[in-house]
Tab-separated table of C-alpha atoms in Angstrom:
chain	number	residue	atom	x	y	z
J	1	MET	CA	-99.624	63.696	34.494
J	2	GLN	CA	-96.444	65.706	34.157
J	3	ASP	CA	-98.276	68.785	35.408
J	4	LYS	CA	-99.442	66.784	38.405
J	5	TYR	CA	-95.913	65.696	39.295
J	6	ARG	CA	-94.664	69.187	38.644
J	7	LEU	CA	-97.255	70.534	41.082
J	8	ARG	CA	-96.200	68.043	43.749
J	9	TRP	CA	-92.544	68.900	43.276
J	10	CYS	CA	-93.243	72.597	43.543
J	11	THR	CA	-95.303	72.151	46.695
J	12	LYS	CA	-92.672	69.963	48.302
J	13	SER	CA	-89.862	72.281	47.350
J	14	ARG	CA	-91.706	75.230	48.783
J	15	THR	CA	-92.359	73.571	52.116
J	16	SER	CA	-88.843	72.237	52.358
J	17	ILE	CA	-87.391	75.720	52.438
J	18	PRO	CA	-87.095	76.780	56.116
J	19	VAL	CA	-88.882	80.007	56.819
J	20	ALA	CA	-87.474	82.238	59.540
J	21	LYS	CA	-90.155	83.156	62.056
J	22	PRO	CA	-89.914	86.636	63.507
J	23	LYS	CA	-89.172	86.652	67.224
J	24	LEU	CA	-91.220	89.088	69.225
J	25	SER	CA	-89.547	90.245	72.394
J	26	PHE	CA	-91.039	92.887	74.607
J	27	HIS	CA	-91.218	93.684	78.306
J	28	LEU	CA	-94.372	94.800	80.069
J	29	SER	CA	-93.774	97.167	82.946
J	30	LYS	CA	-96.366	98.279	85.434
J	31	PRO	CA	-97.332	101.938	85.229
J	32	ILE	CA	-96.396	104.151	88.149
J	33	PRO	CA	-99.010	106.263	89.968
J	34	ILE	CA	-97.690	109.658	88.808
J	35	GLU	CA	-95.394	110.272	85.844
J	36	GLY	CA	-93.773	113.444	84.582
J	37	ARG	CA	-92.785	116.707	86.215
J	38	ARG	CA	-96.062	118.409	85.352
J	39	GLU	CA	-98.139	115.690	87.029
J	40	TRP	CA	-95.913	115.723	90.116
J	41	GLY	CA	-96.097	119.507	90.249
J	42	LEU	CA	-99.899	119.451	90.167
J	43	PHE	CA	-99.993	116.683	92.772
J	44	LEU	CA	-97.666	118.566	95.133
J	45	LEU	CA	-99.631	121.784	94.634
J	46	PHE	CA	-102.894	120.025	95.465
J	47	SER	CA	-101.274	118.326	98.483
J	48	LEU	CA	-99.916	121.659	99.731
J	49	LEU	CA	-103.388	123.177	99.455
J	50	LEU	CA	-104.892	120.230	101.346
J	51	PHE	CA	-102.141	120.518	103.974
J	52	ALA	CA	-102.966	124.210	104.479
J	53	ILE	CA	-106.684	123.438	104.836
J	54	MET	CA	-106.117	120.653	107.367
J	55	LEU	CA	-103.585	122.745	109.305
J	56	GLY	CA	-106.067	125.615	109.409
J	57	TRP	CA	-108.758	123.276	110.712
J	58	HIS	CA	-106.418	122.036	113.446
J	59	TYR	CA	-105.505	125.625	114.331
J	60	TYR	CA	-109.176	126.540	114.624
J	61	ASN	CA	-109.716	123.624	117.034
J	62	TYR	CA	-106.598	124.682	118.936
J	63	ILE	CA	-107.904	128.243	119.388
J	64	GLN	CA	-111.196	126.859	120.656
J	65	PHE	CA	-109.301	124.564	123.018
J	66	VAL	CA	-106.991	127.145	124.638
J	67	SER	CA	-109.623	129.891	124.795
J	68	SER	CA	-111.167	128.163	127.816
J	69	LYS	CA	-109.457	128.735	131.144
J	70	LYS	CA	-110.504	125.287	132.317
J	71	LEU	CA	-112.203	122.267	130.807
J	72	PHE	CA	-113.909	119.253	132.342
J	73	VAL	CA	-112.848	116.006	130.633
J	74	THR	CA	-112.883	112.273	131.211
J	75	ALA	CA	-109.907	110.222	130.077
J	76	ASP	CA	-108.370	106.761	130.159
J	77	VAL	CA	-105.085	106.453	132.050
J	78	LEU	CA	-102.642	104.948	129.558
J	79	LEU	CA	-99.618	105.189	131.836
J	80	HIS	CA	-99.018	106.086	135.482
J	81	TYR	CA	-95.646	106.221	137.206
J	82	PRO	CA	-93.895	108.146	140.034
J	83	LYS	CA	-91.092	110.590	139.269
J	84	GLU	CA	-88.564	112.637	141.212
J	85	LYS	CA	-86.975	115.882	140.040
J	86	ALA	CA	-84.919	118.366	142.068
J	87	GLY	CA	-85.975	116.678	145.287
J	88	ARG	CA	-89.688	116.868	144.436
J	89	HIS	CA	-91.816	113.722	144.218
J	90	TYR	CA	-94.894	113.632	142.004
J	91	GLN	CA	-97.029	111.317	139.842
J	92	VAL	CA	-96.991	111.398	136.022
J	93	LEU	CA	-100.061	110.305	134.062
J	94	LYS	CA	-100.444	109.851	130.326
J	95	LEU	CA	-104.110	110.266	129.424
J	96	GLU	CA	-106.336	109.859	126.376
J	97	THR	CA	-109.764	111.481	126.120
J	98	SER	CA	-112.730	110.033	124.248
J	99	ASP	CA	-112.221	112.511	121.373
J	100	GLY	CA	-108.629	111.340	120.820
J	101	LEU	CA	-106.614	113.990	122.677
J	102	THR	CA	-103.526	112.453	124.297
J	103	PHE	CA	-101.624	114.469	126.902
J	104	TYR	CA	-99.470	114.289	130.017
J	105	THR	CA	-100.365	115.672	133.409
J	106	THR	CA	-98.961	115.453	136.929
J	107	SER	CA	-100.265	115.196	140.462
J	108	LYS	CA	-98.535	115.949	143.762
J	109	GLU	CA	-100.890	113.610	145.600
J	110	LEU	CA	-99.903	110.043	146.397
J	111	LEU	CA	-102.261	108.172	144.081
J	112	LYS	CA	-103.095	104.506	143.974
J	113	PRO	CA	-102.197	102.771	140.661
J	114	LEU	CA	-104.536	104.195	138.028
J	115	GLN	CA	-103.249	102.629	134.806
J	116	GLY	CA	-106.205	101.252	132.871
J	117	ARG	CA	-108.760	103.303	134.847
J	118	ASN	CA	-111.013	106.115	133.658
J	119	ILE	CA	-110.825	109.426	135.539
J	120	SER	CA	-112.576	112.797	135.515
J	121	LEU	CA	-110.445	115.919	135.815
J	122	LEU	CA	-110.246	119.645	135.249
J	123	ILE	CA	-107.546	120.714	132.803
J	124	PHE	CA	-106.054	124.182	132.294
J	125	PRO	CA	-104.922	124.379	128.628
J	126	LYS	CA	-104.197	128.109	128.322
J	127	LYS	CA	-100.383	127.748	128.045
J	128	VAL	CA	-100.402	124.911	125.501
J	129	THR	CA	-98.622	125.920	122.273
J	130	PHE	CA	-99.904	124.979	118.822
J	131	LYS	CA	-96.951	122.660	118.198
J	132	ASP	CA	-97.537	120.889	121.513
J	133	TYR	CA	-101.237	120.593	120.666
J	134	LEU	CA	-100.313	118.719	117.482
J	135	THR	CA	-98.146	116.260	119.433
J	136	THR	CA	-98.566	115.149	123.071
J	137	PRO	CA	-98.712	118.255	125.285
J	138	TYR	CA	-98.340	118.651	129.028
J	139	ILE	CA	-101.512	120.133	130.552
J	140	PRO	CA	-101.871	121.049	134.256
J	141	SER	CA	-104.916	119.482	135.856
J	142	VAL	CA	-106.821	118.621	138.996
J	143	ILE	CA	-108.073	115.050	139.317
J	144	LEU	CA	-111.675	115.014	140.517
J	145	ARG	CA	-112.602	111.346	140.735
J	146	VAL	CA	-111.970	107.843	139.482
J	147	ASN	CA	-114.863	106.488	137.408
J	148	TYR	CA	-116.215	102.975	137.473
J	149	GLN	CA	-116.846	102.688	133.750
J	150	LYS	CA	-114.041	101.579	131.446
J	151	SER	CA	-113.568	101.544	127.707
J	152	LEU	CA	-113.430	98.233	125.849
J	153	ARG	CA	-109.730	98.811	125.309
J	154	MET	CA	-109.113	99.039	129.052
J	155	HIS	CA	-111.342	96.042	129.764
J	156	LEU	CA	-109.120	94.046	127.428
J	157	PHE	CA	-106.063	95.390	129.240
J	158	ASP	CA	-107.552	94.089	132.503
J	159	TYR	CA	-108.124	90.739	130.799
J	160	LEU	CA	-104.428	90.626	129.890
J	161	GLY	CA	-103.654	91.213	133.567
J	162	LYS	CA	-105.668	88.111	134.451
J	163	VAL	CA	-104.025	85.984	131.751
J	164	HIS	CA	-100.461	87.024	132.646
J	165	GLU	CA	-99.206	86.873	136.222
J	166	HIS	CA	-96.132	89.026	135.568
J	167	ARG	CA	-96.843	92.746	135.193
J	168	TRP	CA	-94.273	93.071	132.413
J	169	MET	CA	-96.228	90.583	130.306
J	170	GLN	CA	-99.451	92.524	130.751
J	171	GLU	CA	-97.660	95.675	129.575
J	172	LEU	CA	-95.868	93.911	126.724
J	173	PHE	CA	-99.003	92.378	125.227
J	174	GLY	CA	-100.940	95.556	125.987
J	175	ALA	CA	-98.455	97.329	123.718
J	176	LEU	CA	-98.605	94.611	121.046
J	177	PHE	CA	-102.383	94.281	120.881
J	178	LEU	CA	-103.775	97.577	122.229
J	179	ALA	CA	-100.998	100.103	121.405
J	180	LEU	CA	-100.655	101.027	125.091
J	181	PRO	CA	-97.391	102.560	126.371
J	182	ILE	CA	-95.072	100.503	128.572
J	183	SER	CA	-93.415	101.460	131.848
J	184	LYS	CA	-89.916	102.903	132.063
J	185	GLU	CA	-88.731	99.733	133.800
J	186	LEU	CA	-89.810	97.498	130.925
J	187	ARG	CA	-88.711	99.981	128.263
J	188	GLU	CA	-85.138	99.978	129.599
J	189	ARG	CA	-84.909	96.202	129.154
J	190	VAL	CA	-86.557	96.262	125.749
J	191	THR	CA	-84.148	99.004	124.653
J	192	ARG	CA	-81.160	96.919	125.746
J	193	LEU	CA	-82.385	94.146	123.451
J	194	GLY	CA	-82.946	96.598	120.594
J	195	VAL	CA	-86.545	95.514	119.998
J	196	ASN	CA	-88.454	98.741	120.714
J	197	HIS	CA	-89.729	98.650	117.141
J	198	LEU	CA	-91.447	95.325	117.821
J	199	LEU	CA	-93.588	96.814	120.608
J	200	ALA	CA	-94.596	99.940	118.673
J	201	LEU	CA	-97.399	98.977	116.281
J	202	SER	CA	-96.232	99.821	112.772
J	203	GLY	CA	-96.073	98.542	109.207
J	204	PHE	CA	-94.465	95.296	110.343
J	205	HIS	CA	-97.509	94.439	112.465
J	206	MET	CA	-99.962	95.780	109.886
J	207	GLY	CA	-98.394	93.577	107.213
J	208	LEU	CA	-98.683	90.481	109.387
J	209	LEU	CA	-102.290	91.328	110.307
J	210	TRP	CA	-103.171	91.871	106.635
J	211	PHE	CA	-101.643	88.530	105.695
J	212	MET	CA	-103.505	86.663	108.469
J	213	LEU	CA	-106.891	88.284	107.855
J	214	TYR	CA	-106.706	88.156	104.060
J	215	THR	CA	-105.636	84.490	104.085
J	216	LEU	CA	-108.411	83.494	106.503
J	217	LEU	CA	-111.121	85.463	104.693
J	218	SER	CA	-109.955	84.142	101.297
J	219	TRP	CA	-110.243	80.593	102.599
J	220	LEU	CA	-113.841	81.298	103.701
J	221	TYR	CA	-114.698	83.280	100.563
J	222	LYS	CA	-113.335	80.908	97.909
J	223	PRO	CA	-116.046	78.155	98.059
J	224	PHE	CA	-118.859	80.733	97.783
J	225	GLN	CA	-117.067	82.538	94.960
J	226	GLN	CA	-116.569	79.354	92.947
J	227	ARG	CA	-120.202	78.297	93.354
J	228	PHE	CA	-122.261	81.482	93.304
J	229	PHE	CA	-120.235	84.396	91.860
J	230	PRO	CA	-117.086	83.230	90.008
J	231	TRP	CA	-116.929	86.538	88.128
J	232	ARG	CA	-116.133	88.479	91.303
J	233	HIS	CA	-112.592	89.718	91.975
J	234	ARG	CA	-111.287	88.199	95.219
J	235	LEU	CA	-108.735	90.950	95.808
J	236	MET	CA	-111.479	93.564	95.609
J	237	ASP	CA	-114.023	91.837	97.864
J	238	VAL	CA	-111.776	90.197	100.443
J	239	GLY	CA	-109.335	93.106	100.357
J	240	LEU	CA	-112.110	95.616	101.088
J	241	VAL	CA	-113.384	93.607	104.078
J	242	THR	CA	-109.806	93.218	105.350
J	243	LEU	CA	-109.239	96.970	105.085
J	244	LEU	CA	-112.456	97.701	106.985
J	245	LEU	CA	-111.412	95.354	109.798
J	246	LEU	CA	-107.918	96.856	109.942
J	247	GLY	CA	-109.416	100.360	109.891
J	248	GLY	CA	-111.599	99.483	112.863
J	249	TYR	CA	-108.537	98.171	114.670
J	250	LEU	CA	-106.658	101.392	113.872
J	251	VAL	CA	-109.418	103.520	115.429
J	252	PHE	CA	-109.699	101.131	118.384
J	253	THR	CA	-105.992	101.508	119.225
J	254	GLY	CA	-106.099	105.311	119.086
J	255	SER	CA	-104.443	105.640	115.645
J	256	PRO	CA	-100.742	105.717	116.639
J	257	PRO	CA	-98.740	107.568	113.923
J	258	SER	CA	-96.649	104.591	112.780
J	259	LEU	CA	-99.743	102.379	112.481
J	260	LEU	CA	-101.664	105.151	110.715
J	261	ARG	CA	-98.854	105.453	108.158
J	262	ALA	CA	-98.876	101.696	107.649
J	263	TYR	CA	-102.657	101.554	107.223
J	264	MET	CA	-102.724	104.350	104.658
J	265	MET	CA	-99.938	102.640	102.710
J	266	VAL	CA	-101.950	99.401	102.752
J	267	VAL	CA	-105.024	101.252	101.440
J	268	ILE	CA	-103.055	102.942	98.656
J	269	ALA	CA	-101.259	99.669	97.854
J	270	TRP	CA	-104.598	97.857	97.589
J	271	LEU	CA	-105.902	100.485	95.163
J	272	ALA	CA	-102.647	100.329	93.202
J	273	LEU	CA	-102.944	96.543	92.871
J	274	LEU	CA	-106.515	96.851	91.612
J	275	PHE	CA	-105.381	99.313	88.944
J	276	GLY	CA	-102.203	97.365	88.148
J	277	LEU	CA	-99.799	100.091	89.287
J	278	GLU	CA	-96.202	99.658	90.445
J	279	LEU	CA	-95.906	99.210	94.210
J	280	PHE	CA	-92.263	98.693	95.091
J	281	SER	CA	-90.933	102.058	93.993
J	282	PHE	CA	-89.619	105.118	95.753
J	283	ARG	CA	-92.195	107.221	93.932
J	284	PHE	CA	-94.935	105.158	95.544
J	285	LEU	CA	-93.379	105.737	98.979
J	286	ALA	CA	-93.094	109.480	98.299
J	287	LEU	CA	-96.720	109.523	97.156
J	288	CYS	CA	-97.863	107.900	100.409
J	289	VAL	CA	-95.781	110.230	102.599
J	290	VAL	CA	-97.070	113.382	100.870
J	291	ILE	CA	-100.703	112.223	101.100
J	292	LEU	CA	-100.312	111.365	104.787
J	293	LEU	CA	-98.703	114.705	105.664
J	294	ALA	CA	-101.409	116.556	103.747
J	295	LEU	CA	-104.207	114.718	105.567
J	296	PHE	CA	-102.556	114.586	109.002
J	297	PRO	CA	-100.208	117.576	109.541
J	298	SER	CA	-99.420	116.423	113.097
J	299	LEU	CA	-97.356	113.575	111.602
J	300	LEU	CA	-94.766	116.187	110.679
J	301	PHE	CA	-93.704	116.253	114.357
J	302	SER	CA	-93.988	112.502	114.992
J	303	ILE	CA	-90.659	110.725	115.528
J	304	GLY	CA	-92.375	107.352	115.203
J	305	PHE	CA	-93.764	108.311	111.797
J	306	TRP	CA	-90.374	109.327	110.384
J	307	LEU	CA	-88.662	106.249	111.806
J	308	SER	CA	-91.342	104.130	110.173
J	309	VAL	CA	-90.862	105.878	106.816
J	310	SER	CA	-87.091	105.411	107.110
J	311	GLY	CA	-87.526	101.687	107.674
J	312	ILE	CA	-89.707	101.326	104.558
J	313	PHE	CA	-87.214	103.372	102.517
J	314	PHE	CA	-84.314	101.098	103.483
J	315	ILE	CA	-86.399	98.013	102.670
J	316	TYR	CA	-87.101	99.402	99.184
J	317	LEU	CA	-83.427	100.287	98.768
J	318	PHE	CA	-82.351	96.750	99.662
J	319	LEU	CA	-84.891	95.133	97.329
J	320	LYS	CA	-83.835	97.408	94.462
J	321	TRP	CA	-80.251	96.104	94.470
J	322	THR	CA	-80.905	92.441	95.340
J	323	THR	CA	-83.352	91.381	92.625
J	324	GLN	CA	-81.022	88.556	91.529
J	325	TRP	CA	-80.551	87.128	95.022
J	326	PRO	CA	-82.287	83.891	96.077
J	327	LYS	CA	-85.294	84.373	98.343
J	328	TRP	CA	-83.629	82.848	101.400
J	329	ALA	CA	-80.699	85.250	101.073
J	330	ILE	CA	-83.068	88.217	100.741
J	331	PHE	CA	-84.976	87.110	103.854
J	332	ILE	CA	-81.810	86.883	105.951
J	333	GLY	CA	-80.036	89.873	104.455
J	334	LEU	CA	-83.033	92.193	104.710
J	335	ASN	CA	-83.256	91.962	108.509
J	336	LEU	CA	-79.516	92.566	108.927
J	337	TRP	CA	-79.606	95.432	106.436
J	338	VAL	CA	-82.535	97.258	108.058
J	339	TYR	CA	-80.993	96.908	111.531
J	340	LEU	CA	-77.678	98.340	110.337
J	341	MET	CA	-79.204	101.171	108.286
J	342	MET	CA	-81.543	102.270	111.069
J	343	LEU	CA	-78.733	102.608	113.630
J	344	PRO	CA	-77.582	106.131	112.623
J	345	VAL	CA	-81.204	107.307	112.323
J	346	VAL	CA	-82.455	105.839	115.600
J	347	HIS	CA	-79.436	107.085	117.545
J	348	LEU	CA	-80.272	110.655	116.630
J	349	PHE	CA	-83.239	110.390	119.024
J	350	PHE	CA	-82.447	107.399	121.245
J	351	GLY	CA	-78.780	106.961	122.092
J	352	THR	CA	-78.865	103.823	124.252
J	353	PHE	CA	-76.658	100.957	122.998
J	354	SER	CA	-75.612	97.604	124.422
J	355	LEU	CA	-74.118	94.444	122.958
J	356	TYR	CA	-77.466	92.696	123.479
J	357	GLN	CA	-78.822	94.768	120.596
J	358	LEU	CA	-76.728	92.703	118.181
J	359	ILE	CA	-79.292	89.893	118.476
J	360	SER	CA	-82.089	92.260	117.433
J	361	PRO	CA	-82.262	90.903	113.824
J	362	ILE	CA	-82.663	87.350	115.168
J	363	LEU	CA	-85.427	88.415	117.561
J	364	THR	CA	-87.151	90.265	114.707
J	365	VAL	CA	-87.218	87.109	112.574
J	366	LEU	CA	-88.566	85.074	115.502
J	367	PHE	CA	-91.201	87.718	116.195
J	368	SER	CA	-92.693	87.323	112.712
J	369	PHE	CA	-93.549	83.723	113.651
J	370	PHE	CA	-94.572	84.297	117.274
J	371	TYR	CA	-96.819	87.343	116.695
J	372	PRO	CA	-99.561	85.363	114.889
J	373	LEU	CA	-99.056	82.528	117.386
J	374	TRP	CA	-99.561	84.870	120.361
J	375	ILE	CA	-102.780	86.210	118.845
J	376	GLY	CA	-104.120	82.677	118.464
J	377	LEU	CA	-103.030	81.629	121.964
J	378	HIS	CA	-104.752	84.638	123.552
J	379	LEU	CA	-107.960	83.882	121.655
J	380	ILE	CA	-108.111	80.381	123.164
J	381	GLY	CA	-106.995	81.456	126.652
J	382	TRP	CA	-103.404	80.150	126.535
J	383	GLY	CA	-101.692	83.514	126.209
J	384	ASP	CA	-99.242	82.882	129.052
J	385	VAL	CA	-97.575	79.814	127.493
J	386	THR	CA	-94.393	81.673	126.525
J	387	ASP	CA	-94.261	84.080	129.495
J	388	GLN	CA	-91.447	82.352	131.364
J	389	TRP	CA	-89.101	82.498	128.363
J	390	ILE	CA	-89.885	86.152	127.631
J	391	VAL	CA	-89.385	87.171	131.271
J	392	ALA	CA	-86.108	85.218	131.376
J	393	LEU	CA	-84.945	87.050	128.228
J	394	LEU	CA	-85.804	90.430	129.768
J	395	HIS	CA	-83.961	89.585	132.989
J	396	TRP	CA	-80.974	88.381	130.955
J	397	ALA	CA	-80.793	91.838	129.364
J	398	GLU	CA	-80.363	93.511	132.773
J	399	GLY	CA	-76.615	92.892	132.892
J	400	GLY	CA	-73.863	94.223	130.690
J	401	VAL	CA	-72.560	97.672	129.890
J	402	VAL	CA	-74.839	100.304	128.388
J	403	VAL	CA	-73.613	103.490	126.701
J	404	TYR	CA	-75.494	106.550	125.516
J	405	GLU	CA	-74.224	107.885	122.198
J	406	THR	CA	-76.206	110.076	119.794
J	407	THR	CA	-75.501	110.381	116.082
J	408	PRO	CA	-73.659	113.620	115.186
J	409	LEU	CA	-75.733	115.821	112.900
J	410	TRP	CA	-73.014	115.975	110.229
J	411	LEU	CA	-72.829	112.187	110.095
J	412	LEU	CA	-76.608	111.869	109.743
J	413	ILE	CA	-76.695	114.442	106.919
J	414	LEU	CA	-73.925	112.562	105.091
J	415	PHE	CA	-75.718	109.259	105.672
J	416	ILE	CA	-79.039	110.572	104.321
J	417	THR	CA	-77.275	112.090	101.293
J	418	LEU	CA	-75.648	108.749	100.483
J	419	ALA	CA	-78.972	106.946	101.011
J	420	LEU	CA	-80.690	109.197	98.481
J	421	GLY	CA	-77.783	108.775	96.075
J	422	ALA	CA	-77.990	104.992	96.493
J	423	ILE	CA	-81.362	105.056	94.737
J	424	ARG	CA	-79.421	105.619	91.518
J	425	TRP	CA	-75.762	104.735	92.098
J	426	ARG	CA	-74.409	101.500	93.547
J	427	ILE	CA	-71.219	103.216	94.731
J	428	ALA	CA	-73.335	105.412	97.024
J	429	LEU	CA	-74.927	102.245	98.395
J	430	TYR	CA	-71.496	100.822	99.274
J	431	LEU	CA	-70.431	104.087	100.920
J	432	GLN	CA	-73.669	104.207	102.892
J	433	PHE	CA	-73.155	100.621	104.043
J	434	GLY	CA	-69.573	101.411	105.075
J	435	LEU	CA	-70.675	104.473	107.035
J	436	ALA	CA	-73.377	102.534	108.926
J	437	LEU	CA	-70.968	99.670	109.615
J	438	GLY	CA	-68.380	102.140	110.894
J	439	TRP	CA	-70.960	103.640	113.265
J	440	LEU	CA	-71.798	100.155	114.583
J	441	ILE	CA	-68.105	99.363	115.152
J	442	TYR	CA	-67.704	102.691	116.958
J	443	LEU	CA	-70.620	101.851	119.281
J	444	ILE	CA	-69.245	98.365	119.971
J	445	GLN	CA	-65.812	99.688	120.931
J	446	LYS	CA	-67.467	102.255	123.225
J	447	VAL	CA	-69.144	99.398	125.105
J	448	ALA	CA	-66.017	97.232	125.111
């Protein structure tokens, strides 16, 4: 009996002593696509080799192209406008052939409006340089005839002309949906509002299209997945279909450089998500840029491509230093930040500035809501619902003072240096912000 009580006492005494449980604390971080100097060196070496191969292939095609004194081609007229220079009047046409060559040509004849039409012409490419061939060259030509057939892209442009009574609206939605260029008249008003980036299909549009398509397809896919194949990965299946649809849209619009960059980043991001890699990093952005330049050397001379890359870089930079901010503050601050940071970069190429551009961040936020709405309205035949407000906004931007001021090269070099330093040091971020703000104040006082 005593042993029994002794056993109970021992058991109780043992359990009454608090035992300290070890606390395990660890942080899981996503791996990055390429780590280490050796891996980056091999990647850059491979990319350089691929770049040389692709450049050589383009040069071979260029030699074949300019070796002919004249070529017979058919092309869609993307843009057609009159121009005067040194007392001479002539017509300017921006054309795109069926094999993807985009070029400018002129005609001294008084032509009827040809935008959206398909024409046959003789071109004389002998004086085209290799650099021009990689961009959008000027090629002398003789227009032979206007064809009756039209591409699907141009048929849709005609449809927009029937939906919208105002010519500006046909051009505006032609740019938004079909990646067609807009007239000088409309571009001047869009530039005054500071919303050129909204009409040039880029990562902003690609992100919205991905979100819309992926959400819709996921909604359709989910019931079948739950019932018939619950083991399938939705991101893999729905993501692949979404990428195929977006890829078809990219080809359909003629693969503009900014949209091509955005699509390739979406593809790489999708693969990175499947493998659990880190997305929001500057190394990921560098990886995408190097791959794109290796595959498409012509992007090296594309202003739109570099502006698009700059925008993504500044977004990453903002998100790096605002991880503790509430989501609503990030949403508001991000638009203001990108607008301010892009000013010195954009003004290196496009120097137009007006006070109307100060509402650009607000219009950008509104656009993210209206872009999906406009797509839906055009699908059901109500695409002209908002035309009167858009036209009124464009007319409102006609007044006011406009100045032309380009960014000095020394200021841009300093700004880029601070931007790169801001990846690591917060003080560089503050200096970069101060420099961009100072440039904005300088532009405002020039207008005032």
